[in-house]
Every structure is written in structure tokens, then in C-alpha cells.
Tab-separated table of N, CA and C in Angstrom:
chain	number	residue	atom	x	y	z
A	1	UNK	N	0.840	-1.181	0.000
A	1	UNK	CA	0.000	0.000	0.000
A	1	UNK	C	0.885	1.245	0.000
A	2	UNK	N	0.590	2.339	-1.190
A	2	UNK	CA	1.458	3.630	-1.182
A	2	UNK	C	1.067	4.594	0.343
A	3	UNK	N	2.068	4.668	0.784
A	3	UNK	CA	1.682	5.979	1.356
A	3	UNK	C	1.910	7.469	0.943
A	4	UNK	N	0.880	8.533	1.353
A	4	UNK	CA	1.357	9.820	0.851
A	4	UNK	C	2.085	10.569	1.671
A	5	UNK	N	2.391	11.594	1.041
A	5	UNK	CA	3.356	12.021	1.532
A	5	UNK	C	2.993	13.461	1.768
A	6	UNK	N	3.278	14.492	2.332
A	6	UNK	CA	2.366	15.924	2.514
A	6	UNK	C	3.521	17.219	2.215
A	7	UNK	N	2.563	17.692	0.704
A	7	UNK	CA	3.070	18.759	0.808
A	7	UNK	C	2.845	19.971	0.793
A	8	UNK	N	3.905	21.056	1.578
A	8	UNK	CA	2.884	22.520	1.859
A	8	UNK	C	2.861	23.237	0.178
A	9	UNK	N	2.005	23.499	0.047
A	9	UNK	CA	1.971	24.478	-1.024
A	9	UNK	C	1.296	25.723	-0.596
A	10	UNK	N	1.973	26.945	-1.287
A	10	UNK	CA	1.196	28.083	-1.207
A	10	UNK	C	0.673	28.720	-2.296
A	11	UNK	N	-0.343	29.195	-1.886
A	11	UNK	CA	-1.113	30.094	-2.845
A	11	UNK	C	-1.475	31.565	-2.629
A	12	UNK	N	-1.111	32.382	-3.406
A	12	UNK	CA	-1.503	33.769	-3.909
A	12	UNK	C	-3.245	33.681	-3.984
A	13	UNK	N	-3.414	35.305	-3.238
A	13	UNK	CA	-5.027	35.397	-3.542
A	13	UNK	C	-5.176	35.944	-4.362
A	14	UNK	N	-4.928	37.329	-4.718
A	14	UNK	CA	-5.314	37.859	-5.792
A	14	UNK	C	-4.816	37.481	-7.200
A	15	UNK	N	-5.699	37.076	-8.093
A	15	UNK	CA	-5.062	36.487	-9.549
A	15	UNK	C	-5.136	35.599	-9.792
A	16	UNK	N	-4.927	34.757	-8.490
A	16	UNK	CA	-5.274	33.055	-8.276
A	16	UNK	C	-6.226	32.605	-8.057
A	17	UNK	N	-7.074	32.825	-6.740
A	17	UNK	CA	-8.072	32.515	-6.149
A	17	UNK	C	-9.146	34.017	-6.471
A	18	UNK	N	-9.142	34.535	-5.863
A	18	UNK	CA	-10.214	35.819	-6.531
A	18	UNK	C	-9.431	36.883	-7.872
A	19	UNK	N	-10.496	37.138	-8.885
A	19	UNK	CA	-9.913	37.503	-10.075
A	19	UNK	C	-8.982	39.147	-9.975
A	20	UNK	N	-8.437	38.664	-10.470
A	20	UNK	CA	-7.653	40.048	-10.383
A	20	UNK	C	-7.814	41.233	-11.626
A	21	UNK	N	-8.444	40.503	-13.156
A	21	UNK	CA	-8.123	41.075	-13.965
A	21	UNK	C	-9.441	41.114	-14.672
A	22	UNK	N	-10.097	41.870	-15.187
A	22	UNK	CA	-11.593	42.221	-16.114
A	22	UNK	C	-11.063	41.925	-17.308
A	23	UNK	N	-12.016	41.778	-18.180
A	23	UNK	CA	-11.683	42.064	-20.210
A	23	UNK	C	-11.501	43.702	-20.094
A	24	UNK	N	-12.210	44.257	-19.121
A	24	UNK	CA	-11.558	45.759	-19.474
A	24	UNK	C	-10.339	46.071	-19.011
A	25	UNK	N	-9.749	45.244	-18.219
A	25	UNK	CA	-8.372	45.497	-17.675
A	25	UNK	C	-8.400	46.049	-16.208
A	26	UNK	N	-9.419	46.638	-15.758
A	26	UNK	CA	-9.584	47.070	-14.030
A	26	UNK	C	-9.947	45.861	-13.553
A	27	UNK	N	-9.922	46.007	-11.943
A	27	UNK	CA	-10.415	45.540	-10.893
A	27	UNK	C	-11.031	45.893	-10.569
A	28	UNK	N	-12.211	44.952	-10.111
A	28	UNK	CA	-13.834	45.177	-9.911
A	28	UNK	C	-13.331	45.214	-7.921
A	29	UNK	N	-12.518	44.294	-7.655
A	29	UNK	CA	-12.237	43.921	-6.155
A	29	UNK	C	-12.207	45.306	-5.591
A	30	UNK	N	-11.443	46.471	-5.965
A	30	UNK	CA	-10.816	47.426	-5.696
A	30	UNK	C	-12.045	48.621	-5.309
A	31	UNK	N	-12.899	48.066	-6.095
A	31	UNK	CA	-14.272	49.156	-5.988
A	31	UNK	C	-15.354	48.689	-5.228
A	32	UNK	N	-16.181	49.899	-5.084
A	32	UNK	CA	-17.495	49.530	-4.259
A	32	UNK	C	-17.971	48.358	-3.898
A	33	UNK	N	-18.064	47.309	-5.246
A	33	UNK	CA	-18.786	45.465	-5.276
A	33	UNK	C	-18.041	44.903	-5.572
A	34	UNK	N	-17.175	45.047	-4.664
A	34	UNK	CA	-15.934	44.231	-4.672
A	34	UNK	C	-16.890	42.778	-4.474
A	35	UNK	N	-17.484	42.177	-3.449
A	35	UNK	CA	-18.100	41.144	-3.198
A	35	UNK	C	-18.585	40.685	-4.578
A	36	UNK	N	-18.606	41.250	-5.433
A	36	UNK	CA	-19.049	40.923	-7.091
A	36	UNK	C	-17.839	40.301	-7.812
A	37	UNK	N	-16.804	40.527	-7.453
A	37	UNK	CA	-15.422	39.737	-7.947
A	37	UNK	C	-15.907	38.488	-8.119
A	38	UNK	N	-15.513	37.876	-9.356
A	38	UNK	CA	-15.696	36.537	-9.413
A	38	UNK	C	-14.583	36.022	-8.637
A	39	UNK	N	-14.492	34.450	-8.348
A	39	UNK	CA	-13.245	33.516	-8.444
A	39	UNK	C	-12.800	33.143	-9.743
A	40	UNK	N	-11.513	33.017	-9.563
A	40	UNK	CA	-11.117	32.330	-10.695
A	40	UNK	C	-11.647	31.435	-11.308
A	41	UNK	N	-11.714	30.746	-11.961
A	41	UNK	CA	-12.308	29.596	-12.949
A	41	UNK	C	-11.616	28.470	-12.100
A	42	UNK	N	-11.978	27.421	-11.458
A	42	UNK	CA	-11.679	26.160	-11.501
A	42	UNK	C	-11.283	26.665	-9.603
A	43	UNK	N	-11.034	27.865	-9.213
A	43	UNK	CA	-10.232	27.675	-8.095
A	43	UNK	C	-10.519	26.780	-6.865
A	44	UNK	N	-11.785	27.192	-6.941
A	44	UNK	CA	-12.534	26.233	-5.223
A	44	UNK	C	-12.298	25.131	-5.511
A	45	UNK	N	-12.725	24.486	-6.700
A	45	UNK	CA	-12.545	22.944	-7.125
A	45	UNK	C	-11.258	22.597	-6.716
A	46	UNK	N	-10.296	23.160	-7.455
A	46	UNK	CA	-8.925	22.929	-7.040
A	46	UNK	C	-8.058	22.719	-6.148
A	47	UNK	N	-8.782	23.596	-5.084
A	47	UNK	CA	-8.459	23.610	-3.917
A	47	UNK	C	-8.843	22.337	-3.194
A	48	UNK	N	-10.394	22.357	-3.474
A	48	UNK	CA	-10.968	21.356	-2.843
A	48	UNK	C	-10.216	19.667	-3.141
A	49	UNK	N	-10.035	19.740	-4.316
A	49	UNK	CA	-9.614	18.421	-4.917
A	49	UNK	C	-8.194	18.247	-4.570
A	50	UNK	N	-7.039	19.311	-4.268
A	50	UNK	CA	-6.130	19.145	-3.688
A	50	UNK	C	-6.036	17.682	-2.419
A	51	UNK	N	-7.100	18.030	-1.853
A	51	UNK	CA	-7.221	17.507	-0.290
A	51	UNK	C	-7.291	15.518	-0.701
A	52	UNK	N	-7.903	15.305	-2.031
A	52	UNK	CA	-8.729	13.904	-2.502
A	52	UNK	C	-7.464	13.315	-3.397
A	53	UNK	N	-6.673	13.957	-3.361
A	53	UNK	CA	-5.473	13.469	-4.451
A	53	UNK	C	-4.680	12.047	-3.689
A	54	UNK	N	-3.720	11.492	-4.608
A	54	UNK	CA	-3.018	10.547	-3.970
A	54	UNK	C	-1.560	11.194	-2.905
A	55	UNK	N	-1.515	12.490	-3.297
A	55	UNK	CA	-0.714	13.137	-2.027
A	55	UNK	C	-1.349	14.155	-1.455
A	56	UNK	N	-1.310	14.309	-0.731
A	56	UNK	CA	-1.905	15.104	0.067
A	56	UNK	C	-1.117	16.574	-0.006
A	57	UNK	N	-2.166	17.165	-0.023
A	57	UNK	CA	-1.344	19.221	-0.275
A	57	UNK	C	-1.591	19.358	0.968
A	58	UNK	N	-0.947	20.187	1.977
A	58	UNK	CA	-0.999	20.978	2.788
A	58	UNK	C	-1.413	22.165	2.509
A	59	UNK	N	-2.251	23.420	1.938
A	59	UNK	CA	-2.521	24.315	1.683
A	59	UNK	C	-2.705	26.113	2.449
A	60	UNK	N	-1.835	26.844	2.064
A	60	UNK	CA	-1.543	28.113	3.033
A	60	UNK	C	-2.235	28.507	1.772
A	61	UNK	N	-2.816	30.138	2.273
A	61	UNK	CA	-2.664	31.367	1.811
A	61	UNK	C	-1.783	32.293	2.160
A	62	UNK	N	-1.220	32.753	1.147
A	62	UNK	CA	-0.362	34.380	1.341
A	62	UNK	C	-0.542	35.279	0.563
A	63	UNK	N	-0.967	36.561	1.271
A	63	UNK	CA	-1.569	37.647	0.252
A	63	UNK	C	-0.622	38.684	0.983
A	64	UNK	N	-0.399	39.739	-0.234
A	64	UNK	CA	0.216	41.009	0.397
A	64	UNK	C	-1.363	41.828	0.365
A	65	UNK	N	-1.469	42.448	1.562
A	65	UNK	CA	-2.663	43.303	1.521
A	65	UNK	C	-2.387	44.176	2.589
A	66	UNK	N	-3.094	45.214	2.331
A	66	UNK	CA	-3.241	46.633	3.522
A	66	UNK	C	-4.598	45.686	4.424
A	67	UNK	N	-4.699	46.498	5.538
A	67	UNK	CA	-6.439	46.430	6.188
A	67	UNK	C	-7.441	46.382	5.292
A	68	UNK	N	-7.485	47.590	4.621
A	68	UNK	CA	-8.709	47.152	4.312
A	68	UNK	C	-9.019	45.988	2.940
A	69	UNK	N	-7.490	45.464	2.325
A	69	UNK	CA	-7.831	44.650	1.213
A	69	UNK	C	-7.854	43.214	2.408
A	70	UNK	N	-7.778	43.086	3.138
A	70	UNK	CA	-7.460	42.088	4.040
A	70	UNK	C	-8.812	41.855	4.318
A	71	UNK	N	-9.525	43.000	4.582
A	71	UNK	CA	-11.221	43.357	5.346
A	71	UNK	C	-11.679	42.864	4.302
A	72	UNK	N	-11.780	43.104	3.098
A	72	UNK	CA	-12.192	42.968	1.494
A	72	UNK	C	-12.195	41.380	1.253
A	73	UNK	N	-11.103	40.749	1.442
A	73	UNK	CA	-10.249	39.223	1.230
A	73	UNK	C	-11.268	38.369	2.051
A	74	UNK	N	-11.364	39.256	3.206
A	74	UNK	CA	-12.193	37.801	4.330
A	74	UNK	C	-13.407	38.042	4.227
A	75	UNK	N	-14.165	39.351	3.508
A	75	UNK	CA	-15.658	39.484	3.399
A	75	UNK	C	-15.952	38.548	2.185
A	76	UNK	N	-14.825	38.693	1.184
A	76	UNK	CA	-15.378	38.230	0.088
A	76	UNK	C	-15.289	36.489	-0.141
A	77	UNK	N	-14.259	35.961	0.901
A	77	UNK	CA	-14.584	34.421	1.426
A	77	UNK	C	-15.458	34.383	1.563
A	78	UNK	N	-16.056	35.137	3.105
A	78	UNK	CA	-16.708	34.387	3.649
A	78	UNK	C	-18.391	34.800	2.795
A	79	UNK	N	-18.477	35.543	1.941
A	79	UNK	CA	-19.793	35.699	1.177
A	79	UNK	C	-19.760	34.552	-0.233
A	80	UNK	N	-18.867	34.072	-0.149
A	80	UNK	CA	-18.554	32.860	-1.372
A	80	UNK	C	-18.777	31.695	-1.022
A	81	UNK	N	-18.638	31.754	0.491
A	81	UNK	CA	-18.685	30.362	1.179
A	81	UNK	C	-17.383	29.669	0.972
A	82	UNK	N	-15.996	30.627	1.003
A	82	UNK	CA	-14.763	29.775	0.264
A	82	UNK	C	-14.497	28.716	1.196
A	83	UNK	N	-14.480	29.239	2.955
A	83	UNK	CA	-14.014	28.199	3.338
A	83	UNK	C	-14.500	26.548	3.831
A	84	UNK	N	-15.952	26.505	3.404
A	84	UNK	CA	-16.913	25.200	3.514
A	84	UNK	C	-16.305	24.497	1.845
A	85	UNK	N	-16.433	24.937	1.244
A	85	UNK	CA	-15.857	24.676	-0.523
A	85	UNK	C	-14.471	24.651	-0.951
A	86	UNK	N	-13.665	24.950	-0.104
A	86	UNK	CA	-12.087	24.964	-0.220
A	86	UNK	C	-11.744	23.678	1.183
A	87	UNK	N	-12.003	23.777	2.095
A	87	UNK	CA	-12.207	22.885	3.570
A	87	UNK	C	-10.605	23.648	4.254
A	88	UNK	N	-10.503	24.780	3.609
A	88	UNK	CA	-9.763	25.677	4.190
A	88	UNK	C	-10.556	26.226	5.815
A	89	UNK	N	-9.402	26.792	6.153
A	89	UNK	CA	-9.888	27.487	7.589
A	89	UNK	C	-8.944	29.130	7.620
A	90	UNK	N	-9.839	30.435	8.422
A	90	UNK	CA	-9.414	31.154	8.459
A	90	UNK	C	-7.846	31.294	8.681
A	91	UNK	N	-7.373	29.930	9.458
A	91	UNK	CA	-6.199	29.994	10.330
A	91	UNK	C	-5.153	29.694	9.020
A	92	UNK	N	-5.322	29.463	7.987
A	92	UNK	CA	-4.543	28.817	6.496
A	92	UNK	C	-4.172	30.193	5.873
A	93	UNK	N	-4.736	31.322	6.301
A	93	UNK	CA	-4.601	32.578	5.502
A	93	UNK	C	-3.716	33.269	6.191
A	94	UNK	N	-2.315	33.930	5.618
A	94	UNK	CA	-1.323	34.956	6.207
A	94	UNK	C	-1.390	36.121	5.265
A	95	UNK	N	-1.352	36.683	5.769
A	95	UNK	CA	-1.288	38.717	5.185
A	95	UNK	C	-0.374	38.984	5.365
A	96	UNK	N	0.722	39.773	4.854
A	96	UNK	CA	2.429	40.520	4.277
A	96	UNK	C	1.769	42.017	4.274
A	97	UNK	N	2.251	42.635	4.511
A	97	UNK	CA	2.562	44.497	4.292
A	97	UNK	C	3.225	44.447	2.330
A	98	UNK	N	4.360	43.756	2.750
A	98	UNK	CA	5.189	44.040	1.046
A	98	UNK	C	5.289	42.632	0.625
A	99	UNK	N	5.414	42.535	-0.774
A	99	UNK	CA	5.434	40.776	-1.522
A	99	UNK	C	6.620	40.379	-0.720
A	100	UNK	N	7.529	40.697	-1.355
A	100	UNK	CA	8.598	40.426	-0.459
A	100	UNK	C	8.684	39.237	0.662
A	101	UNK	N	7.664	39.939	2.093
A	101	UNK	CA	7.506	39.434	2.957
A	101	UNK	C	6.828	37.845	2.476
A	102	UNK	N	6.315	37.345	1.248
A	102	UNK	CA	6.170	36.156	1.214
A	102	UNK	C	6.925	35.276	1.279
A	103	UNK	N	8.248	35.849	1.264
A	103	UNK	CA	9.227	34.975	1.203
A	103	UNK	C	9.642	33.938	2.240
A	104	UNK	N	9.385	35.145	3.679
A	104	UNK	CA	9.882	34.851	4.970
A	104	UNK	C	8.580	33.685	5.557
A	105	UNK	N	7.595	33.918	5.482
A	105	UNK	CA	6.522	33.332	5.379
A	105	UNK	C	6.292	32.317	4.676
A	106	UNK	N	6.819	31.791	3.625
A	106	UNK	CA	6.932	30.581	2.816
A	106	UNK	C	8.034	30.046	3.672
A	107	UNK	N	9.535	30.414	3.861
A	107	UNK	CA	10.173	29.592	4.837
A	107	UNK	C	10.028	28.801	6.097
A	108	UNK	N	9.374	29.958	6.711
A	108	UNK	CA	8.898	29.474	8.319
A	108	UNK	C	7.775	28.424	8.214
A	109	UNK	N	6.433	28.437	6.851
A	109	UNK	CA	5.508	27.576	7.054
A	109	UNK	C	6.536	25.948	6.103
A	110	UNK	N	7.602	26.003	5.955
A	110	UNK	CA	8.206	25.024	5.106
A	110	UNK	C	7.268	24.695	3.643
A	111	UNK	N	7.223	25.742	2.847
A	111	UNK	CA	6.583	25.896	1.539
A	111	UNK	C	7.493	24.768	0.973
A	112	UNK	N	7.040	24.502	0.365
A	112	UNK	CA	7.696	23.580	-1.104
A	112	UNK	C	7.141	24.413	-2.378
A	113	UNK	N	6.250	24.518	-2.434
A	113	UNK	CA	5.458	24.761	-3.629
A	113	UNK	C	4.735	26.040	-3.760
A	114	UNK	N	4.835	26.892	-5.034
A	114	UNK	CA	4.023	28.229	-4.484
A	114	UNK	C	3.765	28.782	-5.838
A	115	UNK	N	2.558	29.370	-5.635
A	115	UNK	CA	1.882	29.835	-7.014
A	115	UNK	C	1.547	31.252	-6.573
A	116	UNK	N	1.668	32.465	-7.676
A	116	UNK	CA	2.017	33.229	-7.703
A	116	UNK	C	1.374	33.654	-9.242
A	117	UNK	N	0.889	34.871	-9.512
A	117	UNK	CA	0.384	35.276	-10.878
A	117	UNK	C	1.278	36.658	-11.052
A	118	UNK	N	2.763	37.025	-10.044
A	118	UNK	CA	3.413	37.884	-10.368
A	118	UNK	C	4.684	37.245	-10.276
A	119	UNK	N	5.447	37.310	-11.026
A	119	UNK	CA	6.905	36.630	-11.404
A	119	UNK	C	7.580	37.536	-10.543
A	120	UNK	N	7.692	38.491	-10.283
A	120	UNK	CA	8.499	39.120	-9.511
A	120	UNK	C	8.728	38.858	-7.832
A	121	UNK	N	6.938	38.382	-7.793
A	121	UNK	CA	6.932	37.314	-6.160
A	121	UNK	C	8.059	36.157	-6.220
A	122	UNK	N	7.708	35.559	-7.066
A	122	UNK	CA	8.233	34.257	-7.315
A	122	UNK	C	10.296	34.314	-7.102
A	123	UNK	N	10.778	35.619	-7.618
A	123	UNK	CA	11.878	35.787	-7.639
A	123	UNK	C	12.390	35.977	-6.444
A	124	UNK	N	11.508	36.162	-5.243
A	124	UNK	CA	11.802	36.266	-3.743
A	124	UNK	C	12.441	34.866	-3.397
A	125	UNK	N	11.238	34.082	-3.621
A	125	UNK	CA	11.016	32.781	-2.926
A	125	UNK	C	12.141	31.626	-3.446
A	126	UNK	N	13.402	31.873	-2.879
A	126	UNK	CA	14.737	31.204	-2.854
A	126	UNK	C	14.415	29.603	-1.916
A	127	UNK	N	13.927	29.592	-1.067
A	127	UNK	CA	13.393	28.242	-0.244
A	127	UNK	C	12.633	27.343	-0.930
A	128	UNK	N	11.608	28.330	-1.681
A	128	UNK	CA	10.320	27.554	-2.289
A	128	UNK	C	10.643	26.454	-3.739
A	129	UNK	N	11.035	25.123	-3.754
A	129	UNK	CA	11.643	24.479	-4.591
A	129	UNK	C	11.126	24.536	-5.922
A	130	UNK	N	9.887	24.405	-5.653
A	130	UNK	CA	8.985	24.773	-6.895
A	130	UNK	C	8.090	26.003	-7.475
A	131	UNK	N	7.895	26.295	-7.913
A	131	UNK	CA	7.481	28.237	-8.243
A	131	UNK	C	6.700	27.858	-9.855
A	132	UNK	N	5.466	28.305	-9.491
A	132	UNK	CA	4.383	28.443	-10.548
A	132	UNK	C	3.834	29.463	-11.011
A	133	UNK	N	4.051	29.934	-11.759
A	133	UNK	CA	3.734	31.355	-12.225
A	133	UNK	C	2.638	31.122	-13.130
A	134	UNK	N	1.164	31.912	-12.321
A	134	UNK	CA	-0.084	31.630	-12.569
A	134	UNK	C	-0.658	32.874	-13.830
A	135	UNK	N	-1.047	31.954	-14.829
A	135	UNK	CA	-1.869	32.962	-15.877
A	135	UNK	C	-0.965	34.347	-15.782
A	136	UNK	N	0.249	34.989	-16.145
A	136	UNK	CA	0.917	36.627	-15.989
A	136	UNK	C	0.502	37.030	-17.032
A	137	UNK	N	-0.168	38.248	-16.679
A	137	UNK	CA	0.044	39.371	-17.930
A	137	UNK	C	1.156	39.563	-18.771
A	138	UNK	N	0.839	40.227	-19.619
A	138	UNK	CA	2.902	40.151	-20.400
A	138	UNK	C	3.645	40.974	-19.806
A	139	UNK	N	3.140	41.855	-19.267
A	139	UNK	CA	3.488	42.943	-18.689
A	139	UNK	C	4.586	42.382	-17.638
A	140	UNK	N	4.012	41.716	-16.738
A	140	UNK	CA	4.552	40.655	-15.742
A	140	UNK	C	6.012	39.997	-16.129
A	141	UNK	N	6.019	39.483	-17.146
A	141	UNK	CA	6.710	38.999	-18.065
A	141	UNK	C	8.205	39.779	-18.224
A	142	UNK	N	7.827	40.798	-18.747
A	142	UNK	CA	8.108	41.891	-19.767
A	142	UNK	C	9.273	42.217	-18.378
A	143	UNK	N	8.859	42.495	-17.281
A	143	UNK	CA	9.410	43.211	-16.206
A	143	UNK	C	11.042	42.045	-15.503
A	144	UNK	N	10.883	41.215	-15.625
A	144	UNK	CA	11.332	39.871	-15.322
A	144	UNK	C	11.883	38.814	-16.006
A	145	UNK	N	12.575	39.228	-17.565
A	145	UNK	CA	12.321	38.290	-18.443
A	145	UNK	C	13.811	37.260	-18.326
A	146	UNK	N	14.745	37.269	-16.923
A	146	UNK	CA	15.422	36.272	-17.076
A	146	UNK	C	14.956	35.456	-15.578
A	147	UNK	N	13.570	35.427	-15.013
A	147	UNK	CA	13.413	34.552	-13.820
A	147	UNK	C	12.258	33.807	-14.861
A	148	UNK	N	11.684	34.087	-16.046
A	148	UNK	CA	10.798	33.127	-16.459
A	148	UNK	C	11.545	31.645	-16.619
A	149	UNK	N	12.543	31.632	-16.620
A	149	UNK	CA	13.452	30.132	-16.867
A	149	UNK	C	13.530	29.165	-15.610
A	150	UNK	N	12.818	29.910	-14.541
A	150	UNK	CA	12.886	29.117	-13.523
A	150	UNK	C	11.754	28.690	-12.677
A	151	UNK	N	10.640	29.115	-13.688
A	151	UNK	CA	9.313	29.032	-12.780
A	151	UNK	C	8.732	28.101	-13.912
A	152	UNK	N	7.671	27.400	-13.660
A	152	UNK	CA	6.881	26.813	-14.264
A	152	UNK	C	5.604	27.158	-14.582
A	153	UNK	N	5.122	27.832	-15.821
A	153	UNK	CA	4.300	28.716	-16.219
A	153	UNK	C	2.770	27.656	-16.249
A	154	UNK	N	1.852	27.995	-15.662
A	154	UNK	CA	0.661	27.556	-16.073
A	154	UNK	C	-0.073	28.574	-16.443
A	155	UNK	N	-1.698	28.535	-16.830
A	155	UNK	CA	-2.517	29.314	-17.523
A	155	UNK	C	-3.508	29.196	-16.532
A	156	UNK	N	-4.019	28.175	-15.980
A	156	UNK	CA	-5.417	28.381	-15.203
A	156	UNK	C	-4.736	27.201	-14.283
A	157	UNK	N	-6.628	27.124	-13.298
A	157	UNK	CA	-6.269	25.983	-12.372
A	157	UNK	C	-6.151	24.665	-12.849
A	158	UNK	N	-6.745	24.201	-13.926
A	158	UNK	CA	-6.802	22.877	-14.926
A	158	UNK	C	-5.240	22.912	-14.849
A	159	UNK	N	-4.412	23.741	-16.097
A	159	UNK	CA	-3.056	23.259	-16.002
A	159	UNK	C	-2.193	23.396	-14.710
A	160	UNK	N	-2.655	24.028	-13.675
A	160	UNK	CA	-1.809	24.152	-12.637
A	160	UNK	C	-2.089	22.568	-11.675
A	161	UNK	N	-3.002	22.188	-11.476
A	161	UNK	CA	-3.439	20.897	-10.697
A	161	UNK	C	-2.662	19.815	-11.870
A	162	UNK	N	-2.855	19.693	-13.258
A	162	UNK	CA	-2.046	19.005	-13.945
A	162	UNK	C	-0.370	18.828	-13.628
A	163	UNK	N	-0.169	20.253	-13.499
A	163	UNK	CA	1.645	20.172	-13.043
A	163	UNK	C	1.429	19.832	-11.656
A	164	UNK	N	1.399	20.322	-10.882
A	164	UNK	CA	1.179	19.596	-9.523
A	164	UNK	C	1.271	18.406	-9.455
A	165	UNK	N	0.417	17.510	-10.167
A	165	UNK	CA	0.403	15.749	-9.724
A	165	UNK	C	1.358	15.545	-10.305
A	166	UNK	N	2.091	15.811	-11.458
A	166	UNK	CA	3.098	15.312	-12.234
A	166	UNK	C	4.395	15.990	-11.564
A	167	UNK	N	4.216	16.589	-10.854
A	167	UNK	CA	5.499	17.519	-9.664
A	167	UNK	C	5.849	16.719	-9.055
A	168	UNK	N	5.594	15.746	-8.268
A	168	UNK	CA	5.033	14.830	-7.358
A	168	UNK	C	6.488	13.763	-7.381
């Protein structure tokens, strides 16, 4: 009989889990109905299905946010119902002042794994063995263009749960 084996992965909120980006190019999060932000496509599933796999994810959040995107982050969970549908718990979520600070925070929780929709996060995270750089704008890109060789680019949660099991 296999046994699994557990690993921490982290995840980025904004970009990842709640949308960061319109067809018009603003953020809806940022304004009045913010609670109108979609999720990403596939995210809750993903999350959720993390937990049913043949290894087991350990799953953090890390967001850089002020108060009130933090106030914003946990209204707009908990009006989604993220954490009954993710089987996350408030206590899985850490808040940073600067990206940066994800770094220190991926060390101390022993990250292995970390997804990120800004390459420039990703260039922090020296501990984190594996680095997924989620759906980037080009822009993203554009800013960073000799750390793309070291991250593993996905497009959505479909190809990101795909690299994941095959990470393994």
C-alpha cells in the first residue's frame, strides 16, 4: 500500500483565487462590489480536490494586503462560502505588508510549492523548490524576463493541478 506524503503548497489570492483582472483590464475587487469579484475559474474545485489526491497538499494562503484589502479578502470568502468549498480554515490565511515578505513566510511555514500570478513574487522565494507562475500578464513577463526560466508557467487551475500531480 502507497503511502502519501504531505506537501505545503502556497497560494496567492489575488489572480489566483479571486480575479484580479476584467476584459476591461480594471479591478472590480478594488471598488465599491468588490463582493461581485468573481473567483477564478476552476479555483474552489482545485483547492478542494487538492485535499482527494493521492498526495496530500498541505494548503496556506499568502496575500500582500493593507487592512482594508485584508477586510475585502475575508468578506469576500466568507460571502462565497470559500471556506466550507475549499475545507480551508481562516487559520490557512497569512497577510504581508510588502510581496517580499512572502518569502519569509513561505520559509517558516516550510513551503515547497508556491503559485504566484506575479513573477516578480516568485523571484523572492529562494526556499520555495517549486514556483508556478499563474496565468501573468505580459506585462509581468516583460518586467522579469530572465526569472521566467525558472518558474513553471501555467494558464489556469486545470493546467496548474495538472503540473502539480506530475510535480510529485
Amino acid at each position: 500500500m502507497e503511502t502519501s506524503r504531505t506537501y505545503r503548497l502556497g497560494l496567492d489570492v489575488g489572480g489566483v483565487i479571486i480575479e484580479g483582472r476584467s476584459s476591461e483590464g480594471n479591478n472590480v475587487f478594488f471598488g465599491p462590489n468588490y463582493l461581485e469579484t468573481p473567483a477564478v475559474e476552476g479555483a474552489f474545485e482545485g483547492i478542494a480536490d487538492l485535499y482527494q489526491s493521492t498526495y496530500y497538499f498541505s494548503v496556506c494562503l499568502i496575500s500582500k494586503a493593507g487592512f482594508d484589502i485584508q477586510r475585502r479578502t475575508l468578506n469576500w470568502m466568507d460571502s462565497h462560502n470559500f471556506w466550507a468549498r475549499t475545507r480551508l480554515s481562516r487559520t490557512d490565511l497569512y497577510f504581508c505588508a510588502e510581496r517580499v515578505e512572502k518569502a519569509r513566510i513561505c520559509q517558516e511555514l516550510g513551503v515547497e510549492r508556491f503559485v504566484d500570478d506575479r513573477l516578480e513574487v516568485l523571484t523572492y522565494l529562494a526556499t520555495v523548490r517549486h514556483r508556478f507562475l499563474f496565468n501573468p500578464s505580459p506585462d509581468e513577463i516583460a518586467r522579469f524576463p530572465g526569472a521566467i526560466a525558472s518558474v513553471t508557467r501555467v494558464s489556469g487551475w486545470k493546467d496548474l493541478m495538472t503540473a502539480l500531480r506530475g510535480d510529485q
